[in-house]
GROMACS .gro file of C-alpha atoms in nm:
model
  256
    1MET     CA    1   5.444  14.717   8.665
    2GLY     CA    2   5.286  15.020   8.823
    3ASP     CA    3   5.332  15.116   9.189
    4ASP     CA    4   5.032  15.022   9.406
    5HIS     CA    5   5.083  15.146   9.760
    6ARG     CA    6   4.779  14.962   9.899
    7ALA     CA    7   4.876  14.635  10.061
    8ARG     CA    8   4.664  14.348   9.942
    9ARG     CA    9   4.613  14.008  10.089
   10ARG     CA   10   4.644  13.712   9.857
   11ASP     CA   11   4.464  13.406   9.993
   12GLY     CA   12   4.646  13.074   9.971
   13GLU     CA   13   4.581  12.886   9.651
   14ALA     CA   14   4.307  12.627   9.667
   15ALA     CA   15   4.343  12.311   9.457
   16PRO     CA   16   4.095  12.038   9.357
   17GLY     CA   17   4.126  11.750   9.602
   18ASP     CA   18   4.191  11.952   9.916
   19ASP     CA   19   3.830  12.067   9.972
   20GLY     CA   20   3.950  12.417   9.911
   21LEU     CA   21   3.608  12.562   9.825
   22THR     CA   22   3.438  12.486  10.156
   23ARG     CA   23   3.748  12.589  10.348
   24ASP     CA   24   3.850  12.911  10.177
   25LEU     CA   25   3.549  13.096  10.044
   26PRO     CA   26   3.382  13.215  10.367
   27PRO     CA   27   3.711  13.332  10.528
   28ALA     CA   28   3.807  13.510  10.203
   29VAL     CA   29   3.482  13.708  10.206
   30THR     CA   30   3.526  13.789  10.575
   31ALA     CA   31   3.878  13.913  10.508
   32ASP     CA   32   3.757  14.119  10.217
   33HIS     CA   33   3.516  14.300  10.443
   34VAL     CA   34   3.767  14.347  10.729
   35SER     CA   35   4.028  14.485  10.488
   36GLY     CA   36   3.789  14.716  10.305
   37GLY     CA   37   3.812  14.520   9.980
   38ARG     CA   38   4.179  14.416   9.944
   39VAL     CA   39   4.162  14.036   9.923
   40GLU     CA   40   4.267  13.834   9.619
   41VAL     CA   41   4.190  13.461   9.592
   42GLY     CA   42   4.413  13.220   9.402
   43ILE     CA   43   4.296  12.887   9.255
   44GLY     CA   44   4.505  12.619   9.082
   45ALA     CA   45   4.491  12.255   8.986
   46GLY     CA   46   4.758  12.143   9.237
   47TRP     CA   47   5.090  11.985   9.147
   48TRP     CA   48   5.313  11.896   9.448
   49GLU     CA   49   5.242  11.531   9.522
   50ARG     CA   50   5.439  11.527   9.847
   51GLU     CA   51   5.241  11.817   9.988
   52HIS     CA   52   4.913  11.637   9.918
   53GLU     CA   53   5.045  11.329  10.086
   54LEU     CA   54   5.155  11.517  10.397
   55TYR     CA   55   4.810  11.677  10.442
   56GLY     CA   56   4.613  11.369  10.339
   57PHE     CA   57   4.464  11.514  10.021
   58ASP     CA   58   4.412  11.316   9.704
   59LEU     CA   59   4.599  11.429   9.393
   60PRO     CA   60   4.402  11.295   9.095
   61PRO     CA   61   4.548  11.275   8.744
   62VAL     CA   62   4.588  11.604   8.555
   63GLY     CA   63   4.277  11.559   8.340
   64PRO     CA   64   4.025  11.524   8.624
   65ARG     CA   65   4.208  11.799   8.819
   66MET     CA   66   4.165  12.041   8.529
   67GLU     CA   67   3.793  11.944   8.500
   68ALA     CA   68   3.746  12.008   8.872
   69LEU     CA   69   3.940  12.335   8.845
   70GLU     CA   70   3.705  12.472   8.581
   71GLU     CA   71   3.407  12.375   8.792
   72GLN     CA   72   3.566  12.542   9.092
   73MET     CA   73   3.603  12.869   8.900
   74GLN     CA   74   3.232  12.858   8.808
   75ILE     CA   75   3.129  12.772   9.167
   76VAL     CA   76   3.334  13.058   9.307
   77ARG     CA   77   3.178  13.309   9.063
   78GLY     CA   78   2.829  13.185   9.137
   79HIS     CA   79   2.890  13.172   9.510
   80TRP     CA   80   2.985  13.544   9.511
   81GLY     CA   81   2.736  13.656   9.256
   82GLU     CA   82   2.392  13.807   9.303
   83GLY     CA   83   2.096  13.583   9.375
   84PRO     CA   84   2.062  13.203   9.406
   85PHE     CA   85   2.309  12.991   9.210
   86SER     CA   86   2.268  12.628   9.102
   87PHE     CA   87   2.534  12.409   8.942
   88ASP     CA   88   2.546  12.039   8.847
   89GLY     CA   89   2.893  11.928   8.744
   90ALA     CA   90   3.091  11.608   8.747
   91HIS     CA   91   3.284  11.714   9.060
   92TYR     CA   92   3.078  11.982   9.232
   93ARG     CA   93   2.709  12.057   9.284
   94ALA     CA   94   2.524  12.352   9.425
   95HIS     CA   95   2.149  12.408   9.458
   96GLU     CA   96   2.007  12.761   9.492
   97LEU     CA   97   2.317  12.873   9.677
   98ASP     CA   98   2.297  13.237   9.785
   99ALA     CA   99   2.590  13.278  10.018
  100ARG     CA  100   2.604  13.596  10.226
  101PRO     CA  101   2.764  13.830  10.289
  102LYS     CA  102   2.889  13.898   9.936
  103PRO     CA  103   3.243  14.034   9.889
  104VAL     CA  104   3.310  14.405   9.901
  105GLN     CA  105   3.478  14.382   9.562
  106GLN     CA  106   3.257  14.291   9.270
  107PRO     CA  107   3.397  14.084   9.128
  108LEU     CA  108   3.641  13.976   9.396
  109PRO     CA  109   3.979  13.919   9.221
  110LEU     CA  110   4.016  13.553   9.123
  111ILE     CA  111   4.368  13.457   9.023
  112LEU     CA  112   4.427  13.139   8.826
  113GLY     CA  113   4.768  12.981   8.898
  114ALA     CA  114   4.900  12.767   8.612
  115LYS     CA  115   5.193  12.698   8.382
  116GLY     CA  116   5.062  12.821   8.048
  117GLY     CA  117   4.899  12.502   7.915
  118PRO     CA  118   4.620  12.536   7.655
  119ARG     CA  119   4.340  12.429   7.885
  120SER     CA  120   4.444  12.657   8.169
  121LEU     CA  121   4.466  12.952   7.927
  122ARG     CA  122   4.108  12.887   7.816
  123ILE     CA  123   3.987  12.856   8.176
  124GLY     CA  124   4.168  13.174   8.266
  125ALA     CA  125   4.027  13.365   7.971
  126ARG     CA  126   3.677  13.256   8.064
  127TRP     CA  127   3.674  13.293   8.442
  128ALA     CA  128   3.981  13.461   8.595
  129THR     CA  129   4.062  13.823   8.675
  130GLU     CA  130   4.437  13.745   8.655
  131TYR     CA  131   4.652  13.467   8.517
  132ASN     CA  132   4.952  13.377   8.731
  133THR     CA  133   5.237  13.159   8.617
  134VAL     CA  134   5.561  13.054   8.785
  135MET     CA  135   5.937  13.057   8.723
  136ALA     CA  136   5.934  13.184   8.364
  137THR     CA  137   6.194  13.376   8.167
  138ALA     CA  138   6.108  13.690   7.968
  139GLU     CA  139   6.098  13.481   7.647
  140GLU     CA  140   5.858  13.234   7.809
  141ILE     CA  141   5.644  13.519   7.945
  142ALA     CA  142   5.614  13.665   7.597
  143ASP     CA  143   5.497  13.326   7.464
  144ILE     CA  144   5.240  13.282   7.743
  145ARG     CA  145   5.114  13.638   7.693
  146LYS     CA  146   5.069  13.576   7.320
  147ARG     CA  147   4.875  13.255   7.375
  148LEU     CA  148   4.673  13.410   7.656
  149ASP     CA  149   4.568  13.694   7.422
  150GLU     CA  150   4.461  13.433   7.165
  151ALA     CA  151   4.257  13.246   7.429
  152CYS     CA  152   4.089  13.571   7.531
  153GLU     CA  153   3.997  13.653   7.175
  154LYS     CA  154   3.846  13.306   7.127
  155GLU     CA  155   3.632  13.369   7.438
  156GLY     CA  156   3.527  13.712   7.312
  157ARG     CA  157   3.722  13.887   7.588
  158ASP     CA  158   3.947  14.188   7.558
  159PRO     CA  159   4.299  14.055   7.640
  160ALA     CA  160   4.378  14.383   7.817
  161THR     CA  161   4.128  14.283   8.089
  162LEU     CA  162   4.331  13.974   8.189
  163PRO     CA  163   4.670  14.068   8.343
  164LEU     CA  164   4.958  13.820   8.347
  165SER     CA  165   5.160  13.783   8.667
  166MET     CA  166   5.436  13.549   8.790
  167MET     CA  167   5.576  13.404   9.107
  168THR     CA  168   5.950  13.345   9.093
  169GLY     CA  169   6.266  13.342   9.302
  170TRP     CA  170   6.395  13.670   9.439
  171LEU     CA  171   6.753  13.737   9.561
  172VAL     CA  172   6.863  14.098   9.545
  173GLY     CA  173   7.125  14.298   9.730
  174ALA     CA  174   7.221  14.664   9.742
  175ASP     CA  175   7.562  14.560   9.618
  176ARG     CA  176   7.753  14.241   9.536
  177ASP     CA  177   7.865  14.183   9.895
  178GLU     CA  178   7.512  14.209  10.027
  179LEU     CA  179   7.388  13.978   9.752
  180LEU     CA  180   7.645  13.713   9.843
  181ASP     CA  181   7.564  13.744  10.210
  182ARG     CA  182   7.197  13.672  10.144
  183ALA     CA  183   7.286  13.386   9.910
  184SER     CA  184   7.507  13.237  10.181
  185ARG     CA  185   7.232  13.258  10.436
  186LEU     CA  186   6.982  13.102  10.201
  187SER     CA  187   7.227  12.817  10.131
  188ARG     CA  188   7.259  12.745  10.501
  189TRP     CA  189   6.881  12.775  10.550
  190LYS     CA  190   6.842  12.497  10.290
  191GLY     CA  191   7.098  12.277  10.470
  192GLU     CA  192   7.382  12.343  10.228
  193ASP     CA  193   7.738  12.457  10.294
  194GLY     CA  194   7.679  12.833  10.282
  195ASP     CA  195   7.870  12.894   9.961
  196GLY     CA  196   7.693  13.203   9.824
  197GLU     CA  197   7.852  13.186   9.481
  198ALA     CA  198   7.754  12.824   9.437
  199TYR     CA  199   7.399  12.897   9.554
  200ILE     CA  200   7.362  13.177   9.299
  201ALA     CA  201   7.501  12.953   9.020
  202GLY     CA  202   7.231  12.697   9.094
  203LEU     CA  203   6.934  12.932   9.074
  204ARG     CA  204   6.687  12.907   8.786
  205PRO     CA  205   6.724  13.159   8.500
  206SER     CA  206   6.382  13.297   8.589
  207ALA     CA  207   6.492  13.418   8.935
  208ILE     CA  208   6.518  13.790   8.995
  209LEU     CA  209   6.885  13.796   9.089
  210GLY     CA  210   7.157  14.053   9.138
  211THR     CA  211   7.209  14.407   9.254
  212ILE     CA  212   6.934  14.671   9.248
  213GLU     CA  213   7.027  14.780   8.897
  214GLU     CA  214   7.037  14.422   8.768
  215ALA     CA  215   6.704  14.338   8.925
  216ILE     CA  216   6.540  14.651   8.776
  217GLU     CA  217   6.677  14.554   8.431
  218GLN     CA  218   6.533  14.204   8.462
  219LEU     CA  219   6.194  14.333   8.572
  220ARG     CA  220   6.180  14.580   8.285
  221GLU     CA  221   6.251  14.297   8.042
  222LEU     CA  222   5.964  14.098   8.191
  223GLU     CA  223   5.734  14.403   8.170
  224ALA     CA  224   5.823  14.447   7.805
  225ALA     CA  225   5.738  14.079   7.752
  226GLY     CA  226   5.386  14.131   7.891
  227LEU     CA  227   5.416  14.073   8.263
  228THR     CA  228   5.195  14.301   8.479
  229ARG     CA  229   5.320  14.217   8.828
  230ILE     CA  230   5.556  13.978   9.008
  231MET     CA  231   5.538  13.783   9.333
  232GLY     CA  232   5.895  13.743   9.454
  233GLN     CA  233   5.978  13.443   9.678
  234HIS     CA  234   6.160  13.602   9.967
  235LEU     CA  235   6.270  13.310  10.177
  236LEU     CA  236   6.480  13.490  10.438
  237HIS     CA  237   6.171  13.576  10.633
  238ARG     CA  238   6.347  13.764  10.912
  239ASP     CA  239   6.547  13.980  10.666
  240LEU     CA  240   6.325  14.282  10.667
  241ASP     CA  241   6.602  14.494  10.515
  242ALA     CA  242   6.555  14.296  10.191
  243VAL     CA  243   6.187  14.382  10.194
  244ALA     CA  244   6.263  14.751  10.262
  245LEU     CA  245   6.506  14.747   9.971
  246MET     CA  246   6.227  14.638   9.734
  247GLY     CA  247   6.002  14.920   9.850
  248ARG     CA  248   6.268  15.191   9.870
  249GLU     CA  249   6.474  15.124   9.553
  250ILE     CA  250   6.304  14.885   9.317
  251ALA     CA  251   5.930  14.970   9.329
  252PRO     CA  252   5.981  15.343   9.267
  253ALA     CA  253   6.202  15.272   8.967
  254LEU     CA  254   5.919  15.068   8.804
  255ALA     CA  255   5.634  15.303   8.897
  256GLY     CA  256   5.447  15.488   8.629
   0.00000   0.00000   0.00000
């Protein structure tokens, strides 16, 4: 987990069923130009049924979603590639598509969000520039990394060219008192009783949790297991001190 001082924008993850291609691709390219080539686009198969209901999107069964996901990956690559692109799939079609402008980055980073299933590993090995999983322990990361390497080898790809990242919970304090204060505020934010100790006890084992030293130890274990970078879910959005703590104390300890 090296230290990259350039801020990057990660576009919201598109999922089959929510018309993500037509909505997200042109703005992503525009943002890539405006930012000087710092946009990353995430694509996944979708999973949260309630979210789809709220926004009026269909959530097909897993099989068709994975089929559509693989077609999406191909469409995205062709959409941003050089020259006209045609595609005739079961879910998507394109005829002599030559969208312009092209992204600044070639290829523009395309992150596949998934849980480590065999089909997603194959799709990632074939089309993605990064494989992103969620809420995994170091042991689970090691297993995903091993199977991702195997998928890359089957596709004739160097596994070193496909980084593995993760999104997970993040609750860190400079000391125990600060940690409990943040846990208490998170508990109240979620409509609970504000008991910081109880909130901490209920977190998943995959969460980055503890003091600075404890968080660094967890992150090093994940790095040793094969994780390249982490997306921490910081849910106290107005707590900028917590963000500063990451940059001031944690990122430098992991740099290099």
